[in-house]
Coordinates of C-alpha atoms in Angstrom, one line a residue:
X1 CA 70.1 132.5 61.7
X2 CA 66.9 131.4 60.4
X3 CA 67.2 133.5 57.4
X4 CA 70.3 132.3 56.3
X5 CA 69.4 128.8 56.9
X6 CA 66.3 129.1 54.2
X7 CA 68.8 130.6 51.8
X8 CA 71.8 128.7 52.1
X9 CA 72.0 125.6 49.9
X10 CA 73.5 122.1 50.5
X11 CA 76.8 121.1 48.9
X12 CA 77.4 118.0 47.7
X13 CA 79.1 117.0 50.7
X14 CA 76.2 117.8 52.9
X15 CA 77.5 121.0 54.4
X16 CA 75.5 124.0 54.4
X17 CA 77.0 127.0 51.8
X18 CA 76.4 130.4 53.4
X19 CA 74.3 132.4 51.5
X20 CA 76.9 135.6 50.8
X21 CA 78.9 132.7 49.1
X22 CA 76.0 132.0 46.3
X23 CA 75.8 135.3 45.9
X24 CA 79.8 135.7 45.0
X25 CA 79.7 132.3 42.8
X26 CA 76.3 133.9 41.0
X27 CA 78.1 137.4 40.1
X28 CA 81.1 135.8 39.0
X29 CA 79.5 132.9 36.8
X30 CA 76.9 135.8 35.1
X31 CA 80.4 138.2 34.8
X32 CA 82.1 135.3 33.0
X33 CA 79.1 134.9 30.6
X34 CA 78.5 138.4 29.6
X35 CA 82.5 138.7 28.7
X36 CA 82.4 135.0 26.9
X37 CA 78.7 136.4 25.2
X38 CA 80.6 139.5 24.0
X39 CA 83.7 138.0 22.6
X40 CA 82.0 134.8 21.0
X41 CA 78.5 137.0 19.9
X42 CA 80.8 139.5 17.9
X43 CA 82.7 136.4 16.2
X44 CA 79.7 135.5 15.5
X45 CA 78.7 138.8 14.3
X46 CA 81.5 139.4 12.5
X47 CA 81.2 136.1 10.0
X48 CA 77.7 136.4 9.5
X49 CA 78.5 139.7 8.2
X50 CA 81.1 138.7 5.9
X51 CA 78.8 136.0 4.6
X52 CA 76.2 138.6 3.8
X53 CA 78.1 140.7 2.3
X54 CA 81.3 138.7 1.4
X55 CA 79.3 135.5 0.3
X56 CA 82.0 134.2 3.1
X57 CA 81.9 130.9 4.8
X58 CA 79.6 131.9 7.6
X59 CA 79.6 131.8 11.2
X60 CA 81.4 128.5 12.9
X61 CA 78.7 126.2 14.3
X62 CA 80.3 125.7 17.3
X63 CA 80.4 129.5 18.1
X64 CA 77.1 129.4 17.3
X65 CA 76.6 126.8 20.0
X66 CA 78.9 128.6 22.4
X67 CA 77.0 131.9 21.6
X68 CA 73.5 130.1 22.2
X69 CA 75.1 128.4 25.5
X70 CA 75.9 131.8 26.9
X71 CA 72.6 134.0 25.9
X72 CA 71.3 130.6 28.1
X73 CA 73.7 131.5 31.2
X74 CA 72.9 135.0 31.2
X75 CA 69.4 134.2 31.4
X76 CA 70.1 131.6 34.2
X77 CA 72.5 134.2 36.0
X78 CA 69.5 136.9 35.4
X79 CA 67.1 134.6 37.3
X80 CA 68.9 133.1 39.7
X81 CA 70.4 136.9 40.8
X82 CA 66.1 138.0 41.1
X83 CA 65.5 134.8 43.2
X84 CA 68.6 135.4 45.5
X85 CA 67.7 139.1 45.6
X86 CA 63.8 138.6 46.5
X87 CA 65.0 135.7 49.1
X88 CA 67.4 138.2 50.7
X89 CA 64.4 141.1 50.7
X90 CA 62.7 138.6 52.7
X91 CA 64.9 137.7 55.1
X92 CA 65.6 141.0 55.8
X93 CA 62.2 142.0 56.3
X94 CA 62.1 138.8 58.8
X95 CA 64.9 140.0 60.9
X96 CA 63.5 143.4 61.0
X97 CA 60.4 142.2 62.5
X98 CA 61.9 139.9 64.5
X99 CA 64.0 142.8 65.7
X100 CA 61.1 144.6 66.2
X101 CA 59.4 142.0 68.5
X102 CA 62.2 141.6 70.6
X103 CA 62.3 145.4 71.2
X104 CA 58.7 146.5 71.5
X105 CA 55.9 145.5 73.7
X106 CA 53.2 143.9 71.2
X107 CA 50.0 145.6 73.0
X108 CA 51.3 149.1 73.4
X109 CA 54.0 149.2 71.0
X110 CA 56.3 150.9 74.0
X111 CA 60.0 149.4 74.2
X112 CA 60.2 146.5 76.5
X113 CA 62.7 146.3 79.3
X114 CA 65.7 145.0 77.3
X115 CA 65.6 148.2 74.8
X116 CA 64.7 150.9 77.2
X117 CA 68.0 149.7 79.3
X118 CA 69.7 150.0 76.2
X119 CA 68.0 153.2 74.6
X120 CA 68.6 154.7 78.2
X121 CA 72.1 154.0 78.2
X122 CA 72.9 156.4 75.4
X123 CA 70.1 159.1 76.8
X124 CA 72.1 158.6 80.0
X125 CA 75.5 159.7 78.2
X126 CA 73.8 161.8 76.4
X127 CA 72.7 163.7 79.5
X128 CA 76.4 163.8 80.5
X129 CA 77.6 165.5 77.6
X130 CA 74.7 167.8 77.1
X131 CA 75.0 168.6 80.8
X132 CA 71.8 167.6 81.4
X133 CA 70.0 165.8 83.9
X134 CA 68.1 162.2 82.7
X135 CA 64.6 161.6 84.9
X136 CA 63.2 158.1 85.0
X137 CA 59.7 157.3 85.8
X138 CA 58.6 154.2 86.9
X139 CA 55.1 153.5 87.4
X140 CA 52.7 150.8 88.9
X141 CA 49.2 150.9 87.9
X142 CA 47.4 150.9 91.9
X143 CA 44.1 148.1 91.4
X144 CA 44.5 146.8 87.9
X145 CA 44.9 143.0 89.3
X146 CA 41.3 143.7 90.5
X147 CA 40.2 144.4 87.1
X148 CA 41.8 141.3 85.9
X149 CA 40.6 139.2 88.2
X150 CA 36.8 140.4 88.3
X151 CA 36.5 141.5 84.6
X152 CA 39.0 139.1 82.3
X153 CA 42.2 140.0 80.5
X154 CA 40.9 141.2 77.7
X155 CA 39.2 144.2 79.6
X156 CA 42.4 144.5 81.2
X157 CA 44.4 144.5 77.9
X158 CA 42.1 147.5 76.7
X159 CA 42.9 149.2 79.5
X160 CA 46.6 148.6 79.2
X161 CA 46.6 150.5 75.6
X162 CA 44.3 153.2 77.1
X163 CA 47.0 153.8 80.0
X164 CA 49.8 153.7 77.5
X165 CA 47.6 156.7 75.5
X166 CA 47.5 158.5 78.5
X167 CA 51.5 158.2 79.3
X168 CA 52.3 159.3 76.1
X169 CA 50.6 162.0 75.7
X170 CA 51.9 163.2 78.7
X171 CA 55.6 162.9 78.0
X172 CA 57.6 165.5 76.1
X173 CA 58.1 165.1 72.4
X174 CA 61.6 163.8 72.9
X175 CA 61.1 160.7 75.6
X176 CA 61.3 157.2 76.0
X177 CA 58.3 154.9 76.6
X178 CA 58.1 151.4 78.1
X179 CA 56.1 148.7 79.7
X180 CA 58.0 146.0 81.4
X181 CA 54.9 143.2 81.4
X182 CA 52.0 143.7 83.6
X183 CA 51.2 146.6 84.6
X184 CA 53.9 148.2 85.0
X185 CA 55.3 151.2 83.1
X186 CA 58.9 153.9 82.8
X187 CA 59.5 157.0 80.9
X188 CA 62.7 158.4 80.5
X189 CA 63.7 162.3 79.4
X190 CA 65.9 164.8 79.6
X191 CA 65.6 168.0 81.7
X192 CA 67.3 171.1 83.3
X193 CA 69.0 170.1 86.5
X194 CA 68.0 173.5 88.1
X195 CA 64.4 173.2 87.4
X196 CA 63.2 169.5 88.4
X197 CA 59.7 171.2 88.8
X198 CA 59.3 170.3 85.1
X199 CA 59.5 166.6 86.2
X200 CA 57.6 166.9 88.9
X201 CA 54.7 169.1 86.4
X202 CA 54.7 165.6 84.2
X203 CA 54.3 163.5 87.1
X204 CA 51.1 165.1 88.5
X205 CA 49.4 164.9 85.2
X206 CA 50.6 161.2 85.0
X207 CA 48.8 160.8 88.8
X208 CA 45.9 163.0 87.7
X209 CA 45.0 161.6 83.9
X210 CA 45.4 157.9 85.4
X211 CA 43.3 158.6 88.4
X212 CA 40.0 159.5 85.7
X213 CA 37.6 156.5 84.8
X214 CA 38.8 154.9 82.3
X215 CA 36.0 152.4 79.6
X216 CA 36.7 149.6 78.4
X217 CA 34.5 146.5 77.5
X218 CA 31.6 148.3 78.4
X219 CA 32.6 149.0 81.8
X220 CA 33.5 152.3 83.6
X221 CA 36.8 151.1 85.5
X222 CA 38.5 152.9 88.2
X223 CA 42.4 152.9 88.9
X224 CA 45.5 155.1 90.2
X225 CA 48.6 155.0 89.9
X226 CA 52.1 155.1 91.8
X227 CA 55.1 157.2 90.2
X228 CA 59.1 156.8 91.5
X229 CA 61.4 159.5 90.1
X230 CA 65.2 159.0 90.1
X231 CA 67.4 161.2 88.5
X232 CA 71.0 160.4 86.8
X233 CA 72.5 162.9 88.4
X234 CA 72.1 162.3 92.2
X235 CA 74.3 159.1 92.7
X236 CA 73.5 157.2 89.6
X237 CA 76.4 156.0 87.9
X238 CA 74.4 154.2 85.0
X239 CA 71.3 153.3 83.6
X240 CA 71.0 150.2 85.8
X241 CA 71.4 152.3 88.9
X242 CA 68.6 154.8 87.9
X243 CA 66.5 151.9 87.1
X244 CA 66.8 150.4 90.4
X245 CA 66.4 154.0 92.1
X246 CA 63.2 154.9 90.2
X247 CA 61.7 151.5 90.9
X248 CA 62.3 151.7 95.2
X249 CA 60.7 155.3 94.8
X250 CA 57.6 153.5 93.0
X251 CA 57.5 151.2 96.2
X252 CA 58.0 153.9 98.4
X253 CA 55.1 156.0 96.7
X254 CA 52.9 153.1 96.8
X255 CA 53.0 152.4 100.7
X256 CA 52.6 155.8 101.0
X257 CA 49.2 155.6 100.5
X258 CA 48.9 155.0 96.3
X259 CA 48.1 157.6 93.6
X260 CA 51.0 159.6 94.4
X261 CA 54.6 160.2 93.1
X262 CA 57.8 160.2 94.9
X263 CA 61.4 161.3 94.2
X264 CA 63.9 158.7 95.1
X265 CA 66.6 159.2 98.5
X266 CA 69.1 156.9 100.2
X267 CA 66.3 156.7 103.3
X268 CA 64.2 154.9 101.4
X269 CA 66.9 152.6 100.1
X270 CA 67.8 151.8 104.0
X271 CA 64.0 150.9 104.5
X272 CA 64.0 148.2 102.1
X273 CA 66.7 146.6 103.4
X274 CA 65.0 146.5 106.5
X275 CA 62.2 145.6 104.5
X276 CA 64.1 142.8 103.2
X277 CA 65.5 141.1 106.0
X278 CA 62.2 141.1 107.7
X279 CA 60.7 139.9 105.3
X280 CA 63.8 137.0 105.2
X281 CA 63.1 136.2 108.7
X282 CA 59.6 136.3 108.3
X283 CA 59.8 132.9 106.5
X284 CA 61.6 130.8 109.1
X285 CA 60.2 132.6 111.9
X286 CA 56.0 131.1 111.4
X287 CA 57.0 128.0 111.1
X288 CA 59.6 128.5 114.6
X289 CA 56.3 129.9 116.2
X290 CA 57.7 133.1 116.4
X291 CA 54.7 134.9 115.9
X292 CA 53.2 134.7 118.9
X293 CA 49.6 135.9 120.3
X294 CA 49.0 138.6 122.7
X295 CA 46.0 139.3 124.6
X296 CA 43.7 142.8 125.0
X297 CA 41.4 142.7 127.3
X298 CA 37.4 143.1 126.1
X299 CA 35.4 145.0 129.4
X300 CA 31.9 144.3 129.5
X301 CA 31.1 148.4 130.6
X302 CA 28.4 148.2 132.5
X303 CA 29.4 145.6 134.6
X304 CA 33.7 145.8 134.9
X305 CA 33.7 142.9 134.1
X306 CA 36.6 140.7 131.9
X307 CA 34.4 139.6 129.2
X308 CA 37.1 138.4 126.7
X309 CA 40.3 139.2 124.8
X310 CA 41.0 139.8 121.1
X311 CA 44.2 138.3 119.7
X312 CA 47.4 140.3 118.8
X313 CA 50.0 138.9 116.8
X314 CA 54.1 139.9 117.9
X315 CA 57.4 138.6 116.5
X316 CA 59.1 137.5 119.5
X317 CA 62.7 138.1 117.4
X318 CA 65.5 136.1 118.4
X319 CA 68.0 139.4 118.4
X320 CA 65.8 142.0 117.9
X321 CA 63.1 141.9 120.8
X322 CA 59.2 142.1 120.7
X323 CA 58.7 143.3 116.9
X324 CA 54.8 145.2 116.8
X325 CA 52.6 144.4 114.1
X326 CA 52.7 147.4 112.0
X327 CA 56.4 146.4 110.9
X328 CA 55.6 142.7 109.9
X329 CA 52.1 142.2 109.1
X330 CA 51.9 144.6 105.8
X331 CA 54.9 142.3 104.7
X332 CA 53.2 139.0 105.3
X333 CA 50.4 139.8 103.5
X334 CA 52.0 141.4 100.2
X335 CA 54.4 138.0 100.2
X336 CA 51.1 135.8 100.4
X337 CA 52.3 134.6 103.9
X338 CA 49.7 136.0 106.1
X339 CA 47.6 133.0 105.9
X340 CA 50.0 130.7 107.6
X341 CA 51.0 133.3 110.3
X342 CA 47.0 133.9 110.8
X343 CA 46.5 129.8 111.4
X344 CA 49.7 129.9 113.5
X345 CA 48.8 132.4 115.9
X346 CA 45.1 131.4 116.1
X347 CA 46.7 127.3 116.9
X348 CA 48.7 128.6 119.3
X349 CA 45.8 131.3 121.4
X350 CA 43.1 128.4 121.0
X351 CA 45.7 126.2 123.2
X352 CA 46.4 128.8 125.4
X353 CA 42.8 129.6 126.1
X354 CA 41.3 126.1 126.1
X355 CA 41.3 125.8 129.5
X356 CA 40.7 129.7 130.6
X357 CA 36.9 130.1 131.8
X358 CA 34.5 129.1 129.4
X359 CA 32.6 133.0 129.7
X360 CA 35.8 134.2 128.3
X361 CA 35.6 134.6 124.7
X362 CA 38.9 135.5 122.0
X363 CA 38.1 138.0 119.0
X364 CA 39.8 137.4 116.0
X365 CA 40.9 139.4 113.3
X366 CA 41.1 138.4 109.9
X367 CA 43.0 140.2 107.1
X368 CA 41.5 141.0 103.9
X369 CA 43.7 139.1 101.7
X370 CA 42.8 135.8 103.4
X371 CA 38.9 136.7 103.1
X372 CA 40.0 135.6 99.4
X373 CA 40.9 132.3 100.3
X374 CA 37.5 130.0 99.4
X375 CA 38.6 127.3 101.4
X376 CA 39.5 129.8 104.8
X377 CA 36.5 128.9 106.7
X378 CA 37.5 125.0 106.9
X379 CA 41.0 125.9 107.9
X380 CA 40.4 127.6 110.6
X381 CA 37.6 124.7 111.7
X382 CA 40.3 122.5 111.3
X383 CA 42.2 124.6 114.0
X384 CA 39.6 124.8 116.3
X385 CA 39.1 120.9 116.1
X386 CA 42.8 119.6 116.3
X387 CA 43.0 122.1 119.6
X388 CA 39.6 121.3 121.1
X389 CA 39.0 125.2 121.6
X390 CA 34.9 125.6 121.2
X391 CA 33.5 127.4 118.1
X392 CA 30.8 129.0 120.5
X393 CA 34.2 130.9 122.2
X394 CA 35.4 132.3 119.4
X395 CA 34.5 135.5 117.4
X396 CA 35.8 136.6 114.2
X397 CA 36.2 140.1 113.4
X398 CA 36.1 141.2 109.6
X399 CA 36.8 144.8 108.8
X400 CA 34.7 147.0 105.5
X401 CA 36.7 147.4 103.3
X402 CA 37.7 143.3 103.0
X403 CA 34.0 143.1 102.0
X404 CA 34.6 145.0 99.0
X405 CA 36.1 142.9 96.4
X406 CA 34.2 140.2 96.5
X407 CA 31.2 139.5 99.2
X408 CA 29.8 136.7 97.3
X409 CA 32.9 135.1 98.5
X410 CA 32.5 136.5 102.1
X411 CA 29.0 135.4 102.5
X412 CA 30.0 132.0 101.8
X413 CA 33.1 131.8 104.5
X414 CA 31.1 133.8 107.2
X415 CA 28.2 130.9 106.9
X416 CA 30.4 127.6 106.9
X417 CA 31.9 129.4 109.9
X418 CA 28.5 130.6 111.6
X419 CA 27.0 127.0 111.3
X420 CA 29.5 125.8 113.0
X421 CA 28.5 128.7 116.5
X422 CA 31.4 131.0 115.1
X423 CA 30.7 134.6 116.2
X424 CA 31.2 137.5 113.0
X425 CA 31.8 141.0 114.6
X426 CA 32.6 143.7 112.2
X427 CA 35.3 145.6 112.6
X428 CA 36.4 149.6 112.3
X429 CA 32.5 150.5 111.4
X430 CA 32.7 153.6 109.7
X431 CA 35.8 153.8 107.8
X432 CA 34.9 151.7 104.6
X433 CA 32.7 152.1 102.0
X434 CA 28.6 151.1 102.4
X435 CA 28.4 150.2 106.4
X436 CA 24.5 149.5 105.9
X437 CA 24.6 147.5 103.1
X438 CA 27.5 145.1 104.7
X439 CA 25.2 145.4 107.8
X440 CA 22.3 144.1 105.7
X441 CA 24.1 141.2 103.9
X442 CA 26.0 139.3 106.6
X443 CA 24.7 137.9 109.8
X444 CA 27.0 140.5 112.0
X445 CA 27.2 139.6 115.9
X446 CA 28.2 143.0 117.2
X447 CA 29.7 146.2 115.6
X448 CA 33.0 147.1 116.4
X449 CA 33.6 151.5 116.4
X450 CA 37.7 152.1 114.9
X451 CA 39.6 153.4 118.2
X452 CA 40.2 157.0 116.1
X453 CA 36.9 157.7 116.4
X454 CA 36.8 157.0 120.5
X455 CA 40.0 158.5 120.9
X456 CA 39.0 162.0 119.9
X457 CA 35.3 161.4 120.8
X458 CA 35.5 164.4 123.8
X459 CA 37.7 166.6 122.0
X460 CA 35.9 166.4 118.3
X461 CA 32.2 167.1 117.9
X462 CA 32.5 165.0 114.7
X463 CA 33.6 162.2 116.1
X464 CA 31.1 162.7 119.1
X465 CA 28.7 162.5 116.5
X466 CA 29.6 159.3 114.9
X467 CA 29.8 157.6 117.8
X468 CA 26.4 158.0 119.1
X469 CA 25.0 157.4 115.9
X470 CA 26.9 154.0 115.1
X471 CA 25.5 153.6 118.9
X472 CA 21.8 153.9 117.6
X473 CA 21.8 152.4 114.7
X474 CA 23.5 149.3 116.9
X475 CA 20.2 149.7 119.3
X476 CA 17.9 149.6 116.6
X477 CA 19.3 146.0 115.1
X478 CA 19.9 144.7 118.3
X479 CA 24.0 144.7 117.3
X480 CA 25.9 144.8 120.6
X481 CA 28.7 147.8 120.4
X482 CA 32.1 147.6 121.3
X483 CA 34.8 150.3 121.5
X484 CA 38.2 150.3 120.6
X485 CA 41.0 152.6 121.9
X486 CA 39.4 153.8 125.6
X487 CA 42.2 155.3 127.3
X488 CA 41.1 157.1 130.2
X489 CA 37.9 157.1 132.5
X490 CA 35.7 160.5 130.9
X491 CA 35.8 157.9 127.6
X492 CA 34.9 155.0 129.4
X493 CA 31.6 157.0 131.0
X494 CA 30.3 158.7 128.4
X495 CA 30.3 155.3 126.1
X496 CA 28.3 153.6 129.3
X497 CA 26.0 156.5 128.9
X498 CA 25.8 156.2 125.7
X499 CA 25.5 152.6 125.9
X500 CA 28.3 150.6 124.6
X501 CA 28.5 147.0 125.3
X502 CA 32.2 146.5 125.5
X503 CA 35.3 148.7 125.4
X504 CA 39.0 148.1 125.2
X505 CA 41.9 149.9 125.0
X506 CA 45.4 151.0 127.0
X507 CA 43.2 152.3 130.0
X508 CA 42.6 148.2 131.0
X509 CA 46.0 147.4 130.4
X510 CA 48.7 146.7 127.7
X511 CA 48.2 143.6 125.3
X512 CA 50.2 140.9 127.4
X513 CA 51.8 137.6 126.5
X514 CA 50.6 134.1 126.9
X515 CA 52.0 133.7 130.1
X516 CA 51.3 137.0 131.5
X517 CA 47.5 136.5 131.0
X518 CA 47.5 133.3 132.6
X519 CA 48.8 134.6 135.9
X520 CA 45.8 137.6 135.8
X521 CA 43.4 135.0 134.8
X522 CA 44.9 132.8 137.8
X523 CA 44.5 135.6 140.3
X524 CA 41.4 136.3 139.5
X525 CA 40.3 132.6 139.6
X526 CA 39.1 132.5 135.9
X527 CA 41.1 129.4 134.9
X528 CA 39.1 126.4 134.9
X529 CA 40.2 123.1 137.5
X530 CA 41.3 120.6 135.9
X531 CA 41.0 117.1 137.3
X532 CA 40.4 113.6 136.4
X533 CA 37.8 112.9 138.8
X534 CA 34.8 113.5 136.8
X535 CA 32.7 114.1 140.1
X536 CA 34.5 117.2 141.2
X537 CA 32.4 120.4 139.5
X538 CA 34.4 123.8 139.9
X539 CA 33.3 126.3 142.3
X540 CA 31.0 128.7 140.8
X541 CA 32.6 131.7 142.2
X542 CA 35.8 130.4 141.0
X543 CA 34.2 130.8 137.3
X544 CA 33.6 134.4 137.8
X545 CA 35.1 138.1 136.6
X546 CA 36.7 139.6 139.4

């Protein structure tokens, strides 16, 4: 439209003359004075001939004049028809870029959504007719928001056109390429039906060549990848439908674990519905105070005695029942609402506990993704003051691999909260990435050992191992030790040999609600008396761990 716009011309009445129409009018005008040139230029011709040889009269002036007047229109029709042909050159080479733009991706020149859906709807009927089958790859780069963030979009731009070398030279010579934005990417082929190995052959080099250092900007940068497959010829009815198959299978691959592939199935379309409505609920159910804490018991080992409790979070569901973590918490924290349901849950076991004994203390955990919230540490202040639960009571448990991304950012929300008498315990020791060096950088309380070490501890020399090192190395910086996951006696003895702190786990009871924990803490005299006469002091026994 804009094309035509610079070529069209306005009429005297001020409407706009399409541009095919000048090009008719031209023609026919330049026609008109090629036939008037022809007869009135061999009049012309003709007298002056006679007059040469004749001594006739000679040409008539006005045919001269005519003859002159139509060498000038032929001339004018010659131009004009250059002009309208260079304009019309030009807009054509403006709609075919334009074209262009609106069907590649400018940075790796791969088709953008809108074309591969069309592209792929004639590869899909192609398929049909060929009797072939069509596979679609969809792919999520596993960490590249991580490069963004720490190194800039320009490193992650160069990494972009790196990956898209990568996909392409892994694809068959006859294949469709695309990015969708981001970092996301699909191929799309043809294949054999009876021999989807060959599909399965490309995705593995996808997984392998993507999960290679990559440089860019000077830097040596590390990233995976997750692959869905879908193929047009298991219930896929159209291009749409393989889209949306191939892209569940990508989501499936990537809570799988990452750098993987995955072929798509109807199981995995039934899990995100699930996924879906709890993800739905989720929203309505923090601000309901559906969340809801729970309470495992911390045992100081040598001793029995109830030392504390670490906080649990459990969707008390409406229809469904007590929901565990493991089906909720993932979801709150890819949908950016962990933060509230961590705040909520914390509100609700600081009220619970404010009047439990004041030796009691509540451990809790905080998820990675809100260790990159600057402002975390004065949230959760602001919890502990609007409930009037002391700082001193409260422990916060951190686990590795939060620390990795950035623990300039970590040092900074561990000491607002230490200055205030918050505790920092941290949390799975041994499963992340530099345990020494995160030992070394942040004031750490106490080291907490992951359960799957303590759980196997007298069946696996390994894990043996790892415990009663962990157990030194907590002696010789004077780091109290706690266990998780003690579930029977021979556990709980050899760690008090070996000279754990604290244990918990199913051998000391369940995780119990709000209310359930108030009754054990009530029988065994560990609630604190409340009374308005400010002479009456509580019994000391009645402050004591049964």
């Amino acid at each position: 439209m804009m094309a035509e716009s610079r070529v069209g011309e306005t009429s005297e009445q001020g409407t706009r003359v399409p541009a095919e129409r000048h090009d008719i009018l031209n023609g026919a005008i330049t026609v008109a004075a090629i036939l008037l040139f022809v007869g009135t230029g061999s009049a012309a011709l003709s007298s002056t001939i006679q007059r040469y040889f004749n001594d006739g009269p000679g040409p008539d002036q006005t045919l001269v004049i005519a003859l002159l007047l139509n060498v000038a229109l032929i001339l004018f029709g010659w131009r004009r028809h250059r002009e309208l042909a260079h304009e019309v050159a030009i807009r054509t080479a403006a709609e075919e870029r334009a074209q262009l733009l609106a069907s590649k991706d400018p940075l790796t020149g791969f088709l953008n959504r809108r074309s591969l859906a069309e592209e792929g709807a004639a590869m899909f009927v192609r398929a049909q007719a060929r009797h072939k089958a069509m596979a679609l790859l969809m792919l999520d780069l596993d960490h590249f928001k991580t490069v963004n963030d720490m190194h800039g979009h320009a490193t992650g731009d160069a990494l972009l056109q790196q990956v898209a070398v990568q996909i392409a030279e892994a694809m068959p010579s006859v294949a469709l390429t695309a990015r969708f934005g981001g970092d996301e990417f699909a191929c799309a082929f043809l294949f054999d039906p009876t021999d989807p190995s060959t599909v399965e052959r490309i995705a593995e080099k996808l997984v392998s060549r993507l999960a290679q250092p990559f440089q860019a900007g000077g830097l040596q940068l590390h990233i995976s990848v997750s692959v869905g497959i879908a193929r047009s010829d298991f219930d896929c009815t159209s291009i749409d439908a393989l889209m949306r198959a191939a892209d569940i299978a990508m989501y499936s691959a990537k809570n799988s674990g990452r750098n993987r592939f995955a072929w798509f199935d109807q199981s995995m379309e039934r899990e995100l519905q699930v996924r879906n409505d709890l993800e739905v609920g989720l929203r309505s159910a923090i601000p309901r105070s559906e969340i809801v804490p729970y309470f495992e018991q911390q045992i100081h080992l040598a001793t029995g005695r109830l030392s504390g409790f670490e906080v649990l979070a459990r969707w008390d569901h409406p229809t469904r029942g007590l929901i565990g973590p493991d089906a909720f918490i993932p979801i709150a924290e890819e949908t950016g609402m962990i933060a509230d349901l961590s705040l909520s849950v914390m509100r609700q076991a600081f009220l619970a506990a404010k009047d439990w004994d004041a030796s009691l203390s509540l451990s809790v955990n905080i998820s990675p993704w809100q260790l990159k919230d600057a402002w975390l540490a004065q949230k959760i202040i602001k919890v502990l003051t609007e409930t009037g639960f002391p700082a001193s009571r409260l422990e916060i448990e951190i686990t590795e691999t939060s620390l990795f991304h950035n623990l300039a950012l970590a040092q900074s929300i561990v000491g607002s909260l230490k200055n205030q008498g918050v505790r920092l315990a941290l949390d799975d020791f041994g499963t992340g990435y530099s345990s020494l060096a995160h030992l070394r950088a942040l004031p750490f309380d106490q080291i907490k050992i992951d359960k799957s070490f303590i759980m196997s501890i007298n069946e696996n020399s390994e894990s043996a191992a790892i415990v009663t090192a962990i157990t030194r190395l907590g002696e010789s910086l004077n780091l109290p030790i706690t266990a998780e996951g003690i579930e029977d006696a021979s556990i709980e003895e050899r760690l008090r040999a070996l000279g754990c702190a604290k244990g918990q786990g199913y051998f000391y009871g369940r995780p119990t609600s709000i209310a359930v924990t108030r009754r054990l803490l009530a029988e065994r005299r560990l609630l604190q008396v409340v009374t308005t006469d400010p002479a009456f002091q509580p019994a000391e026994e009645h402050r004591r761990a049964s």
